[in-house]
């Protein structure tokens, strides 16, 4: 295997949806290649270890690239902003059993610079976010989550490579006066990445973004230290966002309605209270067919 993790990691290749385990490294939730890793043990129940939870989360997407016609980052901003702005008012993200409620959407930020390079999490992504915070462009606090969409030739974390090893990851970085930035990174490729676009670029982004969001608000630290963990499966270490798809092997998507009369086809989340997968934390999931973001009228 190319790299290691501190806890039971999850495969985020949307075309495969299987879990893996690995050992050693830092505060990252990341996916690795199935061909090089053993399967995770079966889930035994989600537990809370006393760590931080984003109880009133604010989601602010960040886009890094060009807005000009034909550039992928500019193309994904409208549907991803629509997804986040709609999902915060839906039952999908209101999780009283996990202390999460009253989610809000903050206007996205677009950093217009096309690097087209291979970026590294510690050398490029974290300094980029810290710089935005120091300039006051973003204002991180204990309830903010930043999903970052960046056009890259490739993305590296501890010798793991995007597309080959993962489709997205979550991490956190602490800077001045102990302030922590919780973020997820979703690479947008200069060339086609089959494992991460098995449905379509936008559809897979929404699916992966939904899983990352649910796990980010319930386990933002994503670290090995038991005192830092929020809600994760006791054995596999997988968060509630990915648990149904990667460990429970629930491959079908669920219809999620928003207060503005739209619905999205999203992966179900694990409810410890219901002891099953759900899209609303009130009833167990019933797979349906739907169009992403289609209006109900």
Coordinates of C-alpha atoms in Angstrom, one line a residue:
X1 CA 0.0 0.0 0.0
X2 CA 1.3 3.5 -0.9
X3 CA 0.6 5.2 2.4
X4 CA -0.8 4.8 5.9
X5 CA -3.5 6.3 8.1
X6 CA -4.1 6.7 11.8
X7 CA -7.4 4.9 11.9
X8 CA -9.7 2.7 9.8
X9 CA -9.8 4.5 6.5
X10 CA -12.5 4.4 3.9
X11 CA -12.4 4.0 0.2
X12 CA -14.0 7.0 -1.5
X13 CA -14.0 5.7 -5.0
X14 CA -17.6 6.1 -5.9
X15 CA -17.5 3.2 -8.4
X16 CA -16.4 0.7 -5.7
X17 CA -17.8 1.7 -2.3
X18 CA -15.8 -0.7 -0.2
X19 CA -14.0 0.0 3.1
X20 CA -10.3 -0.6 4.0
X21 CA -8.1 -0.3 7.0
X22 CA -4.6 1.0 7.4
X23 CA -2.3 2.3 10.1
X24 CA -0.2 5.4 11.0
X25 CA -0.1 9.2 10.0
X26 CA -2.3 12.4 10.8
X27 CA -5.8 13.8 11.1
X28 CA -7.1 12.7 7.7
X29 CA -10.1 10.8 6.4
X30 CA -9.0 9.5 3.1
X31 CA -9.6 6.6 0.7
X32 CA -7.1 4.0 -0.6
X33 CA -6.9 1.6 -3.4
X34 CA -8.8 -1.6 -2.9
X35 CA -6.3 -3.6 -4.9
X36 CA -3.6 -2.8 -2.2
X37 CA -5.6 -3.0 1.0
X38 CA -7.5 -5.4 3.2
X39 CA -11.2 -5.1 3.8
X40 CA -12.4 -3.4 7.0
X41 CA -14.0 -5.4 9.8
X42 CA -17.8 -5.3 9.9
X43 CA -19.5 -2.4 11.6
X44 CA -20.5 -3.0 15.2
X45 CA -22.2 0.3 16.1
X46 CA -21.4 4.1 16.1
X47 CA -20.0 5.4 19.4
X48 CA -19.2 8.9 20.6
X49 CA -15.8 9.4 22.2
X50 CA -16.4 12.9 23.5
X51 CA -14.7 14.8 20.7
X52 CA -15.7 17.9 18.8
X53 CA -19.0 18.0 16.8
X54 CA -20.2 20.8 14.5
X55 CA -23.5 21.2 16.3
X56 CA -24.6 24.3 14.3
X57 CA -22.5 23.8 11.1
X58 CA -21.9 26.5 8.6
X59 CA -20.8 25.2 5.2
X60 CA -18.8 27.5 2.9
X61 CA -17.5 26.0 -0.4
X62 CA -14.2 27.2 -1.8
X63 CA -13.4 26.9 -5.5
X64 CA -9.9 27.2 -6.9
X65 CA -9.5 27.6 -10.6
X66 CA -11.0 29.7 -13.5
X67 CA -14.6 30.8 -14.1
X68 CA -14.1 31.3 -17.8
X69 CA -16.1 29.2 -20.2
X70 CA -15.1 25.6 -20.4
X71 CA -13.1 25.5 -17.2
X72 CA -14.3 22.7 -14.9
X73 CA -14.2 24.7 -11.6
X74 CA -16.5 27.4 -12.9
X75 CA -18.8 24.7 -14.3
X76 CA -19.2 22.9 -10.9
X77 CA -19.7 25.9 -8.8
X78 CA -23.4 26.5 -9.6
X79 CA -24.6 22.9 -9.0
X80 CA -22.4 22.5 -5.9
X81 CA -23.6 25.8 -4.4
X82 CA -27.2 24.7 -5.1
X83 CA -26.6 21.4 -3.4
X84 CA -25.1 22.9 -0.2
X85 CA -27.6 25.8 0.0
X86 CA -30.5 23.3 -0.4
X87 CA -29.3 20.5 1.8
X88 CA -28.7 22.6 4.9
X89 CA -32.4 23.0 5.3
X90 CA -33.3 19.4 4.8
X91 CA -33.7 16.5 7.2
X92 CA -30.6 14.9 5.7
X93 CA -28.4 17.2 7.7
X94 CA -30.5 17.6 10.8
X95 CA -29.2 14.9 13.1
X96 CA -30.4 15.4 16.7
X97 CA -29.1 11.9 17.7
X98 CA -25.6 13.2 16.8
X99 CA -26.0 16.7 18.3
X100 CA -26.2 18.4 14.9
X101 CA -28.9 20.9 14.1
X102 CA -29.5 24.3 12.4
X103 CA -27.0 24.0 9.5
X104 CA -26.5 27.1 7.4
X105 CA -24.9 27.9 4.0
X106 CA -22.4 30.7 3.7
X107 CA -21.7 32.3 0.3
X108 CA -19.0 30.4 -1.5
X109 CA -15.6 31.9 -2.3
X110 CA -13.9 31.6 -5.7
X111 CA -10.1 31.9 -5.9
X112 CA -9.5 32.6 -9.5
X113 CA -6.1 31.2 -10.3
X114 CA -5.5 28.1 -12.5
X115 CA -2.5 26.2 -11.3
X116 CA -2.9 23.0 -13.2
X117 CA -0.2 21.5 -11.0
X118 CA 0.2 18.5 -8.7
X119 CA -0.7 19.9 -5.3
X120 CA 0.2 18.5 -1.9
X121 CA -2.1 18.8 1.2
X122 CA 0.5 20.0 3.7
X123 CA 2.6 22.1 1.2
X124 CA -0.2 23.7 -0.8
X125 CA -3.8 23.2 0.5
X126 CA -3.2 24.0 4.1
X127 CA -1.1 27.1 3.5
X128 CA -3.8 28.3 1.0
X129 CA -6.5 27.9 3.6
X130 CA -4.5 29.5 6.4
X131 CA -3.7 32.5 4.1
X132 CA -7.4 32.9 3.4
X133 CA -8.2 32.9 7.1
X134 CA -5.4 35.4 8.0
X135 CA -6.7 37.8 5.3
X136 CA -10.2 37.5 6.7
X137 CA -11.6 36.0 3.5
X138 CA -12.8 33.0 5.4
X139 CA -13.6 33.2 9.1
X140 CA -13.2 29.7 10.6
X141 CA -14.7 28.9 14.0
X142 CA -15.7 25.7 15.9
X143 CA -18.7 25.2 13.5
X144 CA -17.4 25.9 10.1
X145 CA -16.6 23.4 7.4
X146 CA -14.9 24.2 4.1
X147 CA -15.3 21.8 1.1
X148 CA -12.6 22.8 -1.4
X149 CA -12.9 22.1 -5.1
X150 CA -9.7 22.6 -7.0
X151 CA -8.5 21.9 -10.6
X152 CA -5.4 19.8 -10.4
X153 CA -3.2 17.6 -12.5
X154 CA -3.0 15.5 -9.3
X155 CA -3.3 15.8 -5.5
X156 CA -1.0 14.2 -2.9
X157 CA -1.3 13.4 0.7
X158 CA 1.5 11.4 2.4
X159 CA 2.4 9.7 -0.9
X160 CA -1.2 8.8 -1.6
X161 CA -2.4 10.0 -5.0
X162 CA -5.8 11.3 -6.1
X163 CA -7.8 9.2 -8.6
X164 CA -5.4 6.3 -8.1
X165 CA -5.9 6.1 -4.3
X166 CA -8.8 8.4 -3.4
X167 CA -11.5 10.7 -4.8
X168 CA -11.6 13.0 -1.8
X169 CA -10.3 13.4 1.8
X170 CA -11.0 15.4 4.9
X171 CA -8.5 17.0 7.2
X172 CA -8.0 19.8 9.7
X173 CA -5.2 22.3 10.3
X174 CA -4.7 24.4 13.4
X175 CA -3.0 27.8 13.0
X176 CA -2.7 31.1 15.1
X177 CA -4.1 31.0 18.7
X178 CA -5.3 27.4 18.3
X179 CA -8.0 28.1 15.7
X180 CA -8.8 25.0 13.6
X181 CA -9.9 24.9 10.0
X182 CA -12.0 21.8 9.1
X183 CA -12.0 21.1 5.4
X184 CA -12.5 18.5 2.7
X185 CA -10.7 18.5 -0.7
X186 CA -12.3 17.4 -3.9
X187 CA -9.9 17.4 -6.9
X188 CA -11.2 18.3 -10.3
X189 CA -9.0 16.7 -12.9
X190 CA -7.4 18.1 -16.0
X191 CA -7.9 14.7 -17.6
X192 CA -10.7 12.1 -17.1
X193 CA -10.6 10.1 -13.9
X194 CA -12.8 7.0 -14.3
X195 CA -12.9 5.8 -10.7
X196 CA -14.1 9.2 -9.4
X197 CA -16.6 9.9 -12.2
X198 CA -18.4 6.6 -12.6
X199 CA -21.8 8.3 -13.0
X200 CA -20.8 11.8 -14.1
X201 CA -18.5 14.5 -12.8
X202 CA -21.3 16.4 -11.0
X203 CA -23.3 13.4 -9.8
X204 CA -20.2 11.8 -8.2
X205 CA -19.2 15.2 -6.7
X206 CA -22.5 15.5 -5.0
X207 CA -22.5 11.9 -3.7
X208 CA -19.0 12.3 -2.4
X209 CA -19.6 15.7 -1.0
X210 CA -22.7 14.5 0.9
X211 CA -20.8 11.7 2.5
X212 CA -17.9 13.9 3.5
X213 CA -20.3 16.6 4.8
X214 CA -22.1 14.2 7.1
X215 CA -18.9 12.8 8.5
X216 CA -17.3 16.2 8.8
X217 CA -20.0 17.6 11.0
X218 CA -20.2 14.5 13.3
X219 CA -16.4 13.8 13.4
X220 CA -14.5 16.9 12.2
X221 CA -11.2 16.1 13.9
X222 CA -10.9 12.6 12.2
X223 CA -7.9 11.8 14.3
X224 CA -6.8 8.6 16.1
X225 CA -6.8 10.1 19.6
X226 CA -10.0 8.8 21.3
X227 CA -10.5 12.1 23.1
X228 CA -10.7 13.8 19.7
X229 CA -13.1 11.5 18.0
X230 CA -16.7 12.4 17.5
X231 CA -19.1 9.8 16.1
X232 CA -17.5 6.8 14.3
X233 CA -18.1 3.1 14.0
X234 CA -16.5 1.4 17.0
X235 CA -14.5 -1.2 14.9
X236 CA -14.0 0.1 11.4
X237 CA -13.5 3.8 12.5
X238 CA -15.7 4.9 9.5
X239 CA -17.9 8.0 10.0
X240 CA -21.7 8.0 9.6
X241 CA -21.4 9.6 6.1
X242 CA -19.6 6.7 4.5
X243 CA -20.6 3.8 6.8
X244 CA -23.7 2.7 4.8
X245 CA -21.9 2.7 1.5
X246 CA -18.5 1.4 2.4
X247 CA -19.1 -1.0 5.3
X248 CA -22.8 -1.8 5.2
X249 CA -22.6 -2.2 1.4
X250 CA -25.8 -0.1 0.7
X251 CA -25.1 0.9 -2.9
X252 CA -28.5 2.5 -3.8
X253 CA -29.2 6.2 -3.4
X254 CA -32.1 7.8 -1.6
X255 CA -34.5 10.6 -2.4
X256 CA -33.9 13.7 -0.2
X257 CA -36.4 16.6 -0.4
X258 CA -35.6 20.1 0.5
X259 CA -37.8 22.9 1.9
X260 CA -37.6 24.7 -1.5
X261 CA -39.2 21.9 -3.4
X262 CA -36.2 20.1 -4.8
X263 CA -34.9 16.7 -4.3
X264 CA -31.5 15.0 -4.6
X265 CA -30.4 11.4 -4.9
X266 CA -28.0 11.0 -2.1
X267 CA -26.2 8.1 -0.2
X268 CA -28.0 7.2 3.0
X269 CA -26.4 7.9 6.4
X270 CA -26.1 5.6 9.4
X271 CA -28.5 6.1 12.3
X272 CA -27.5 4.4 15.5
X273 CA -30.9 5.2 16.9
X274 CA -32.8 3.5 14.0
X275 CA -30.0 0.8 13.7
X276 CA -30.0 1.3 9.9
X277 CA -29.4 3.6 7.0
X278 CA -31.6 6.6 6.6
X279 CA -32.0 9.7 4.5
X280 CA -34.0 11.7 7.1
X281 CA -33.2 10.2 10.6
X282 CA -36.8 9.4 11.0
X283 CA -37.4 6.3 8.9
X284 CA -35.1 3.7 7.4
X285 CA -34.0 4.2 3.8
X286 CA -36.2 2.9 0.9
X287 CA -34.2 3.1 -2.4
X288 CA -35.9 5.2 -5.1
X289 CA -35.0 6.6 -8.5
X290 CA -34.6 10.3 -8.8
X291 CA -32.8 13.0 -10.8
X292 CA -30.1 15.0 -9.0
X293 CA -31.5 18.4 -8.0
X294 CA -34.7 18.0 -10.0
X295 CA -37.6 20.2 -8.9
X296 CA -40.7 18.4 -7.5
X297 CA -43.2 20.4 -9.4

